[in-house]
Coordinates of C-alpha atoms in Angstrom, one line a residue:
M1 CA 87.5 263.3 172.3
S2 CA 86.1 260.9 169.7
V3 CA 86.0 262.7 166.1
P4 CA 81.9 263.4 165.5
G5 CA 80.3 260.7 162.9
L6 CA 83.3 258.2 163.7
K7 CA 80.8 255.7 165.2
D8 CA 78.4 256.1 162.2
L9 CA 81.4 255.8 159.3
A10 CA 81.8 252.6 161.3
V11 CA 78.2 251.0 161.3
I12 CA 78.1 252.4 156.9
L13 CA 82.0 250.4 156.8
A14 CA 80.1 247.8 158.4
L15 CA 77.2 247.4 156.0
L16 CA 78.8 248.2 152.7
V17 CA 82.0 245.8 152.9
P18 CA 79.9 242.2 153.1
L19 CA 77.8 244.1 150.2
L20 CA 80.6 245.4 148.2
Y21 CA 82.2 241.5 148.8
T22 CA 79.1 240.1 147.3
F23 CA 79.1 242.3 144.5
K24 CA 82.5 241.5 143.7
R25 CA 82.1 238.0 144.3
R26 CA 78.9 237.8 142.3
K27 CA 80.5 239.8 139.2
G28 CA 83.6 236.7 139.4
F29 CA 81.0 234.4 138.4
P30 CA 81.0 233.1 135.0
L31 CA 78.3 233.8 132.3
P32 CA 76.2 230.6 131.4
P33 CA 77.8 228.5 128.1
G34 CA 77.0 229.8 124.8
P35 CA 78.7 230.7 121.4
R36 CA 81.4 233.2 120.8
G37 CA 79.3 236.6 119.6
F38 CA 81.2 239.1 117.4
P39 CA 82.3 242.3 119.0
F40 CA 79.6 245.0 119.4
I41 CA 76.8 242.8 117.7
G42 CA 77.5 239.3 119.5
N43 CA 75.2 236.6 118.2
A44 CA 72.7 239.4 116.6
L45 CA 73.2 237.4 112.6
S46 CA 73.4 234.1 113.9
I47 CA 69.6 234.0 115.8
P48 CA 67.5 232.8 112.8
I49 CA 63.8 234.4 112.2
N50 CA 62.5 231.5 111.7
D51 CA 62.0 228.1 114.3
T52 CA 64.1 229.9 116.3
H53 CA 63.0 227.7 119.4
R54 CA 64.5 225.1 117.3
F55 CA 67.9 226.6 116.7
F56 CA 67.9 227.3 120.7
K57 CA 67.1 223.5 121.5
D58 CA 69.8 222.4 119.3
L59 CA 71.9 225.1 120.5
S60 CA 71.1 223.5 124.3
D61 CA 72.4 220.2 123.2
K62 CA 75.7 221.7 121.2
F63 CA 76.9 222.8 124.8
G64 CA 75.4 220.2 126.4
S65 CA 74.0 222.9 129.1
K66 CA 70.0 224.1 129.8
I67 CA 70.8 227.6 130.1
L68 CA 73.0 229.1 127.5
Y69 CA 73.8 232.9 127.4
L70 CA 74.2 234.9 124.3
E71 CA 74.6 238.5 123.8
A72 CA 72.8 241.0 120.6
F73 CA 74.1 244.3 120.6
G74 CA 75.2 244.3 124.1
Q75 CA 71.7 242.8 125.4
P76 CA 72.3 239.8 127.6
I77 CA 70.0 236.7 126.7
I78 CA 69.6 234.0 128.6
L79 CA 68.1 230.8 127.5
L80 CA 66.5 228.4 129.3
N81 CA 65.8 225.1 128.1
D82 CA 64.9 222.8 131.3
V83 CA 61.6 223.2 133.1
Q84 CA 63.3 223.2 136.6
I85 CA 65.5 225.6 135.5
G86 CA 62.3 227.8 134.4
E87 CA 60.6 227.2 138.0
D88 CA 63.5 228.1 140.1
L89 CA 63.9 231.4 138.4
L90 CA 60.8 232.1 137.2
E91 CA 58.2 230.4 139.7
K92 CA 60.8 230.7 143.0
R93 CA 62.1 234.0 142.2
S94 CA 59.1 235.5 140.3
A95 CA 60.1 238.8 142.0
R96 CA 63.3 239.1 139.8
Y97 CA 61.9 237.7 136.6
S98 CA 58.5 238.6 136.6
S99 CA 59.2 241.8 134.3
R100 CA 59.2 242.0 130.2
P101 CA 61.6 243.6 128.0
H102 CA 60.3 246.5 125.8
M103 CA 59.6 245.8 122.3
P104 CA 59.2 248.7 120.7
M105 CA 57.3 247.3 117.6
S106 CA 54.9 246.0 119.9
L107 CA 54.7 249.1 122.4
D108 CA 56.3 252.1 120.5
I109 CA 55.0 251.8 117.0
M110 CA 51.8 249.7 117.1
K111 CA 50.9 251.1 120.6
L112 CA 49.8 247.6 122.0
N113 CA 50.3 249.6 125.4
D114 CA 47.0 248.6 126.9
L115 CA 47.3 244.4 126.5
F116 CA 49.0 243.8 129.7
F117 CA 51.1 240.7 128.9
L118 CA 53.2 243.0 127.4
L119 CA 53.7 245.6 130.4
P120 CA 56.9 245.8 132.6
Y121 CA 55.6 244.4 136.3
N122 CA 54.5 247.7 137.4
D123 CA 51.4 249.3 138.8
A124 CA 49.4 249.1 135.5
W125 CA 50.2 245.5 135.3
R126 CA 49.2 244.7 138.5
R127 CA 45.9 246.6 137.9
H128 CA 45.4 245.1 134.8
R129 CA 45.9 241.7 136.2
K130 CA 43.7 242.3 139.0
L131 CA 40.9 243.2 136.7
F132 CA 41.5 240.0 134.5
T133 CA 41.4 237.6 137.8
Q134 CA 38.3 239.9 139.2
Y135 CA 36.0 238.6 136.0
F136 CA 37.6 235.6 135.1
S137 CA 38.5 232.6 137.9
L138 CA 38.1 229.0 139.0
K139 CA 35.1 230.2 140.5
T140 CA 33.8 231.4 137.7
L141 CA 34.1 229.3 135.5
N142 CA 30.7 227.6 135.0
R143 CA 29.2 230.8 134.4
D144 CA 31.0 230.9 131.1
K145 CA 30.2 226.8 130.4
P146 CA 26.6 227.3 128.6
K147 CA 28.5 229.9 126.2
V148 CA 31.1 227.5 125.7
E149 CA 28.8 224.5 125.0
D150 CA 26.1 226.8 122.8
F151 CA 29.3 227.8 120.5
I152 CA 30.5 223.9 119.9
R153 CA 27.4 222.7 119.5
K154 CA 25.2 225.3 117.8
G155 CA 28.3 226.7 115.7
L156 CA 31.4 224.3 114.8
L157 CA 29.2 221.1 114.8
P158 CA 27.0 222.4 112.3
N159 CA 29.1 224.4 110.4
I160 CA 31.7 221.7 110.1
Y161 CA 28.3 219.7 109.0
Q162 CA 27.4 221.5 106.2
Y163 CA 30.8 222.7 105.3
P164 CA 33.4 220.2 106.2
R165 CA 36.1 221.6 103.6
D166 CA 36.4 225.0 105.6
F167 CA 36.7 223.4 109.2
A168 CA 39.9 225.1 110.0
S169 CA 37.9 228.7 109.1
H170 CA 35.0 227.2 111.5
I171 CA 37.0 226.4 113.9
R172 CA 38.1 230.0 114.3
S173 CA 35.4 232.0 113.4
C174 CA 33.6 229.7 116.3
I175 CA 36.0 230.3 119.3
G176 CA 36.7 234.0 118.2
G177 CA 32.6 234.2 118.5
L178 CA 33.0 232.1 121.9
F179 CA 35.2 234.8 123.0
I180 CA 33.2 237.4 121.6
A181 CA 30.4 236.6 123.3
I182 CA 32.2 236.1 126.5
T183 CA 34.0 239.3 126.7
Y184 CA 31.9 241.7 125.1
G185 CA 28.3 240.2 125.4
V186 CA 27.1 240.3 121.4
Q187 CA 25.6 238.0 119.4
I188 CA 27.5 236.6 116.2
N189 CA 26.3 235.5 113.0
R190 CA 26.9 231.6 112.6
L191 CA 28.2 232.5 109.6
N192 CA 29.9 235.1 108.1
D193 CA 29.8 237.5 111.0
P194 CA 31.9 241.1 110.1
L195 CA 32.9 241.2 113.7
I196 CA 34.6 237.6 113.6
K197 CA 36.5 239.2 110.1
V198 CA 37.6 242.2 111.7
S199 CA 38.8 240.1 114.7
E200 CA 40.7 237.7 113.0
E201 CA 42.6 240.2 111.1
A202 CA 43.8 242.3 114.2
L203 CA 44.7 239.0 115.6
D204 CA 47.2 238.1 112.8
A205 CA 48.6 241.6 113.0
I206 CA 49.2 241.8 117.2
T207 CA 50.9 238.2 116.7
A208 CA 53.1 239.0 114.2
G209 CA 53.9 242.1 115.3
C210 CA 54.7 240.5 119.3
A211 CA 57.1 237.6 117.3
P212 CA 60.1 237.6 119.9
G213 CA 63.2 238.5 117.6
R214 CA 61.0 238.5 114.4
F215 CA 62.1 242.6 114.1
F216 CA 65.4 243.8 114.4
V217 CA 64.1 247.0 115.9
D218 CA 63.4 244.7 118.9
V219 CA 67.2 243.8 119.0
F220 CA 68.5 247.5 118.6
P221 CA 66.3 249.8 119.5
V222 CA 67.6 252.7 118.1
L223 CA 66.0 252.1 114.6
K224 CA 62.9 253.5 115.8
Y225 CA 64.0 256.9 115.4
V226 CA 65.3 256.5 111.6
P227 CA 63.0 258.2 109.7
G228 CA 60.4 255.9 107.9
W229 CA 62.0 257.1 103.8
M230 CA 65.5 255.7 104.6
P231 CA 65.7 252.2 103.4
G232 CA 65.7 249.3 105.8
T233 CA 62.5 250.6 107.3
A234 CA 60.0 249.3 106.0
F235 CA 58.7 247.8 109.4
K236 CA 57.2 251.2 110.8
A237 CA 54.6 251.2 107.8
Q238 CA 54.3 247.8 108.7
G239 CA 53.2 248.9 112.4
R240 CA 51.2 251.3 111.6
E241 CA 49.3 249.5 109.8
W242 CA 49.1 246.8 112.5
S243 CA 48.3 249.1 114.9
A244 CA 45.5 250.5 112.9
T245 CA 43.8 247.5 112.3
A246 CA 44.3 246.2 116.1
R247 CA 42.4 249.6 117.2
R248 CA 40.0 249.1 114.5
M249 CA 38.9 246.1 116.1
R250 CA 39.0 247.2 119.4
D251 CA 36.5 249.7 118.9
A252 CA 34.0 247.8 117.1
L253 CA 33.6 245.0 119.3
Y254 CA 33.4 247.7 122.4
E255 CA 30.8 249.8 119.8
A256 CA 28.8 246.5 119.6
N257 CA 28.6 246.4 122.9
V258 CA 27.3 249.8 123.8
E259 CA 24.9 249.1 120.9
A260 CA 23.7 245.6 122.3
T261 CA 22.9 247.2 125.7
R262 CA 21.2 250.0 124.0
V263 CA 18.2 247.6 122.4
G264 CA 18.9 245.4 125.5
N265 CA 20.2 242.7 123.5
V266 CA 23.2 242.2 125.7
R267 CA 24.7 239.2 127.4
E268 CA 26.5 238.9 130.5
S269 CA 30.2 239.4 130.0
L270 CA 33.7 241.4 130.6
V271 CA 32.8 244.2 129.3
S272 CA 29.3 244.9 130.9
Y273 CA 30.9 244.1 134.1
F274 CA 33.2 246.6 134.0
D275 CA 30.9 249.0 132.4
N276 CA 28.4 248.3 135.0
G277 CA 30.1 249.4 137.9
N278 CA 30.7 246.5 139.2
S279 CA 34.6 247.1 140.3
A280 CA 35.5 249.0 143.2
E281 CA 37.8 251.3 141.2
D282 CA 36.8 253.7 138.5
I283 CA 37.9 252.2 135.2
P284 CA 38.8 254.3 132.1
I285 CA 37.5 252.8 128.8
T286 CA 40.9 252.9 127.0
D287 CA 41.5 249.7 130.0
V288 CA 38.1 248.1 129.2
K289 CA 39.0 248.1 125.7
G290 CA 42.4 246.6 126.4
L291 CA 41.5 244.2 128.6
A292 CA 39.1 242.9 126.3
Q293 CA 41.1 242.5 123.4
Q294 CA 43.9 240.8 125.3
V295 CA 41.1 238.3 126.4
Y296 CA 40.0 237.6 122.8
A297 CA 43.4 237.6 121.5
A298 CA 45.1 235.0 123.9
G299 CA 41.3 233.1 124.4
L300 CA 41.0 232.5 120.3
E301 CA 44.1 232.2 119.7
T302 CA 45.8 229.4 122.5
T303 CA 42.3 227.4 121.8
S304 CA 42.2 227.2 117.7
V305 CA 45.7 226.5 117.6
S306 CA 45.4 223.2 120.2
L307 CA 42.3 222.2 118.2
M308 CA 44.1 222.5 115.2
T309 CA 47.0 220.6 116.3
F310 CA 44.4 218.2 118.0
I311 CA 43.1 217.3 114.4
L312 CA 46.6 216.8 112.2
V313 CA 47.0 214.6 115.2
M314 CA 44.5 212.7 114.6
L315 CA 44.7 212.7 110.8
L316 CA 48.4 211.6 111.2
H317 CA 47.5 208.7 113.8
P318 CA 44.0 206.8 112.6
D319 CA 45.0 204.4 115.7
I320 CA 45.0 207.0 118.0
Q321 CA 41.7 208.6 116.8
K322 CA 39.9 205.1 116.8
R323 CA 41.3 204.8 120.6
A324 CA 39.9 207.8 121.4
K325 CA 37.0 207.5 119.7
E326 CA 36.2 203.7 121.6
E327 CA 36.4 205.4 124.9
L328 CA 33.7 208.2 124.3
D329 CA 31.5 205.8 122.3
S330 CA 31.6 204.1 125.5
V331 CA 30.7 206.9 128.0
L332 CA 28.4 208.9 125.5
G333 CA 26.7 205.5 124.0
H334 CA 25.0 205.8 120.5
D335 CA 23.2 209.5 119.8
R336 CA 24.4 211.8 123.0
L337 CA 26.9 215.0 122.6
P338 CA 29.6 215.4 125.4
E339 CA 29.2 217.3 128.0
F340 CA 31.7 218.8 130.7
S341 CA 31.4 216.4 133.5
D342 CA 32.2 213.4 131.2
K343 CA 35.8 214.7 131.1
S344 CA 36.7 212.5 134.0
E345 CA 35.8 209.2 132.4
L346 CA 38.1 210.3 129.4
P347 CA 41.5 209.4 130.7
Y348 CA 42.6 208.7 127.5
L349 CA 41.1 211.6 125.3
S350 CA 42.4 213.7 128.5
A351 CA 46.3 212.2 127.9
V352 CA 45.7 213.1 124.1
L353 CA 45.0 216.3 124.7
K354 CA 48.2 216.8 127.0
G355 CA 50.0 215.2 124.4
V356 CA 48.6 218.0 122.0
F357 CA 50.3 220.4 124.5
R358 CA 53.5 219.1 124.2
W359 CA 53.9 217.7 120.8
N360 CA 53.0 221.3 119.5
P361 CA 53.8 223.8 122.1
I362 CA 51.2 227.2 121.5
V363 CA 53.6 229.3 122.1
P364 CA 56.9 227.5 121.5
L365 CA 59.5 230.0 122.6
G366 CA 57.5 231.6 125.5
V367 CA 56.6 235.3 126.1
P368 CA 60.1 236.7 127.2
H369 CA 60.8 237.9 130.9
Y370 CA 63.2 240.1 131.7
T371 CA 65.2 241.0 135.3
D372 CA 66.1 244.5 136.3
E373 CA 68.9 243.2 138.8
E374 CA 71.6 241.1 138.8
D375 CA 71.4 237.6 139.8
V376 CA 73.6 233.9 140.5
Y377 CA 71.8 230.7 139.3
Q378 CA 73.8 227.0 139.8
G379 CA 77.3 228.9 139.8
Y380 CA 76.3 231.5 136.7
R381 CA 76.2 235.2 137.0
I382 CA 72.5 236.8 135.3
P383 CA 73.1 239.9 134.2
K384 CA 71.4 242.9 135.1
N385 CA 68.8 243.8 132.7
S386 CA 68.4 240.3 131.0
I387 CA 65.9 239.0 128.6
I388 CA 65.1 235.9 129.6
M389 CA 63.8 232.8 127.1
A390 CA 62.0 229.9 128.2
N391 CA 61.9 227.5 125.6
A392 CA 58.6 225.7 126.0
Y393 CA 60.0 223.5 123.0
G394 CA 63.2 223.2 124.6
M395 CA 61.5 221.6 127.6
L396 CA 59.1 219.6 126.0
Y397 CA 61.5 218.2 123.6
D398 CA 63.9 217.1 126.4
K399 CA 65.1 213.0 125.5
S400 CA 65.6 212.7 129.6
V401 CA 62.3 213.8 130.5
F402 CA 60.5 212.7 127.1
P403 CA 62.0 209.9 125.3
E404 CA 61.4 209.8 121.7
P405 CA 60.3 213.6 122.3
Q406 CA 59.3 213.4 118.0
L407 CA 56.8 210.8 118.7
F408 CA 53.2 211.7 119.4
K409 CA 52.6 208.9 122.5
P410 CA 49.6 209.8 124.7
E411 CA 50.6 206.5 127.1
R412 CA 53.5 209.5 128.2
F413 CA 50.9 210.5 130.4
L414 CA 48.8 207.4 131.6
D415 CA 49.4 204.7 134.5
K416 CA 49.4 201.2 133.8
D417 CA 45.8 201.0 134.4
G418 CA 45.1 203.0 132.0
K419 CA 44.4 206.0 134.0
L420 CA 45.6 209.9 134.4
S421 CA 49.5 209.3 136.2
T422 CA 49.7 211.5 139.0
N423 CA 53.5 211.0 139.0
I424 CA 53.9 213.1 135.9
A425 CA 57.8 214.6 135.8
V426 CA 56.5 217.3 133.4
D427 CA 52.5 217.8 133.0
P428 CA 52.4 220.0 130.1
E429 CA 48.9 221.6 130.9
A430 CA 50.0 222.6 133.9
M431 CA 53.6 223.4 133.5
V432 CA 55.6 225.3 130.2
T433 CA 53.0 225.8 128.1
F434 CA 50.6 228.8 130.2
G435 CA 53.8 230.0 130.7
F436 CA 55.7 230.4 134.5
G437 CA 55.4 232.4 137.5
R438 CA 53.5 235.7 138.2
R439 CA 53.4 236.0 134.1
S440 CA 51.5 232.9 133.3
C441 CA 48.2 232.6 130.9
P442 CA 45.3 233.6 134.1
G443 CA 43.3 232.7 131.8
A444 CA 44.6 228.6 130.7
H445 CA 41.4 227.4 133.4
L446 CA 39.0 228.8 130.4
A447 CA 41.2 227.6 127.6
L448 CA 41.2 223.7 129.0
P449 CA 37.5 223.4 128.7
V450 CA 36.8 224.8 125.8
L451 CA 39.6 222.6 123.8
Y452 CA 38.5 219.4 125.7
L453 CA 34.8 220.1 125.0
G454 CA 35.8 220.9 121.1
A455 CA 38.0 217.9 120.4
A456 CA 35.5 215.3 122.1
S457 CA 32.7 216.6 119.9
I458 CA 34.4 216.6 116.8
L459 CA 35.4 213.2 117.5
A460 CA 31.9 212.1 118.5
T461 CA 30.1 213.2 115.2
F462 CA 33.2 213.4 112.5
D463 CA 36.0 211.0 111.0
I464 CA 39.3 212.5 110.7
L465 CA 40.2 211.1 107.5
P466 CA 42.9 212.2 104.8
E467 CA 42.0 214.2 101.8
L468 CA 42.1 212.1 98.3
D469 CA 44.1 212.9 95.0
D470 CA 42.6 212.3 91.7
H471 CA 43.6 209.0 91.5
G472 CA 41.6 208.1 95.3
L473 CA 44.3 207.8 97.2
P474 CA 45.5 209.1 100.3
I475 CA 47.1 212.3 100.2
K476 CA 50.5 212.0 102.7
V477 CA 50.8 214.9 105.4
I478 CA 53.7 216.3 106.5
P479 CA 53.0 218.8 109.4
R480 CA 54.3 222.3 108.8
F481 CA 53.6 225.2 111.1
T482 CA 54.1 229.1 111.4
S483 CA 58.1 229.9 112.0
A484 CA 58.2 233.9 112.9
S485 CA 54.9 234.5 115.1
L486 CA 54.9 234.5 118.4
T487 CA 52.4 231.2 118.1
S488 CA 53.2 227.8 116.3
E489 CA 50.1 227.2 114.1
P490 CA 49.6 224.4 111.8
L491 CA 49.7 225.4 108.4
P492 CA 46.8 224.1 106.0
F493 CA 47.1 221.0 105.4
P494 CA 44.4 219.0 103.1
C495 CA 42.4 216.7 105.5
R496 CA 38.2 215.6 105.4
L497 CA 36.1 215.7 108.4
V498 CA 33.4 213.4 107.9
P499 CA 30.2 212.6 109.6
R500 CA 30.3 208.8 110.9
E501 CA 28.8 206.6 109.4
D502 CA 28.0 204.5 113.0
K503 CA 26.2 208.0 114.4
P504 CA 23.0 209.6 113.5
V505 CA 25.2 212.8 113.5
E506 CA 22.3 214.5 111.4
D507 CA 19.9 213.7 114.1
M508 CA 22.3 215.0 116.7
L509 CA 22.7 218.2 115.3
K510 CA 19.2 218.8 114.0
D511 CA 18.4 221.7 116.2
Y512 CA 21.3 223.9 115.7
L513 CA 21.3 223.0 111.7
H514 CA 19.2 226.0 110.9
L515 CA 20.1 228.5 113.1
E516 CA 21.4 231.9 112.0
K517 CA 23.0 233.4 115.7
I518 CA 24.2 231.8 118.8

C-alpha cells in the first residue's frame, strides 16, 4: 500500500531540486569587480557628489572591466560602462531591469510621485507611459512641427537679434515656451513671460532633487525619518522648498490652460486633449498635471542643454562652424531660413549634432534602473535589489569605440563620401543618450527636430564668435559643466552671436521682430 501523497511529494522534489541547484549555482558566481569597501558603509564615502560619471569611467579603466560592483550601506550598485552590456541587460532583459530605485529625496520629501520617469515598473508607470505615447508618437510629429517653427522663427531668432548678450536665457525661455505651447496650449509673451519664470524655477528644483547620489538620504533612506531640527538634515527643508516650487509651476500652467479655454484662446495641446475626454479612460486631474509637467521638464532640459552645447562647440571649433555654414548656404541659398525638409540634405550638420550628444551626454550618468530579482551575466552575479547605473559618459568616451574621445570630430559619423554613415558602431542619437529599453525617453523623437531646427536656424543667421577682452583680444573659453545635477549643462561662457554680414538677417526676420506673443 502506497503512502498517500508520496507521488505528489516526488513531483515537488523533482521540480525543487533543479531550482535549488540553480539558486546555489547563481550564489556561487562572483560579483563583478570593484573597489573594496569598508564594513557597513561599503563604498559610500568614496563616491564623489561632483562629476560622478567621470569617476565611474576612471574606475572602469582602473579595473579593466566595463561592468563594476559597488556597495553603499548594503545597497548593491552595478555600473555599466559599455553600450553592448547596456543593451544586453536593459533592452534584451528589460523585464528584469525596467524598474527604478526608490529615491527618498524626490519621492518622499519632494513628493514628485506624479512624474512617471521616477516611478517603479508598475501599473501606475504603465498607465502614464501609455497616456504619453497616446498623445506623442512619430505619427503625431507633424502636428507639432508648426509650433516648433513658430517658436524658433518668432521667438528665438528675433530675441537673439535684438538682445544678443542674453542668448542663453533666450534659448531656455523660447524652448520652454515651445513646450508650454505643446503641452498646455497657451500663448506666451515673446519676452519676460511670468509662466516661463515659474517653470524654469521648477525645472531647476526637479533636476537638482533628482540628481543620482547627490543626497545622502538616497543612499541611506532611514535619514528621512530624522527630525528636521537635527544637524545634517538641511536636505529636508530644501526638499520641501523645491516641492512647493514644482507644485507652483504645475498648478500655474494648468490654470493658464483652464483660463485660455474659458476665453476661447487655447490651442491644441496635451492637457486639452485629455481634459476633453479623448482618452478611453477617465484621467484624474493630478495625472494630467503630472504628465504635462514631465513633458515640459524633459523637453526643455534635453533640448536647451543640447542647443547650448552646440553653441559652445561652434565657439570652440570655428572650422567646424564654417563648414556647417557652407553646407547650409549651399542648400538654403542667400535669404531663406531652414525648414524640416532640408535636414536630409545636411549630412554634415547632422553629424555635428550627433557629435554634440556624444561629446556632452545630456544625462551623463543616466537615470538609475533597478532589478528586483537576481541575475547572472557574463559569469557575474547581479544581486537582487541592485541599482543599475548605465554610465552614458563612460559608454560615449570608450576609446575602443571612439578613439580620442575628448576630441569633437563630426567625421566619426560620416562615410568616405561625406554622407551620414550607416555603419556606426554607436549612434548617440539612437542609443545611450535617451536611455535604454522600456525606460528610454519616449519624447526623443520630438526633442531631436527641435534641436535640428534651432541649430540650423542659428547658423543660418548668426556668427558664433568669442567675446573680446578690454584689449580687443578673444577670450579663451574652457568648457565647464554642471557637476552635481541630473543633466550636464554648460556653465555660462563668454560668447557673441553676431548677425551674419553675408546674409540679410534683418529682412529675414522683419516679420517677427515686433511680435509680442507667440
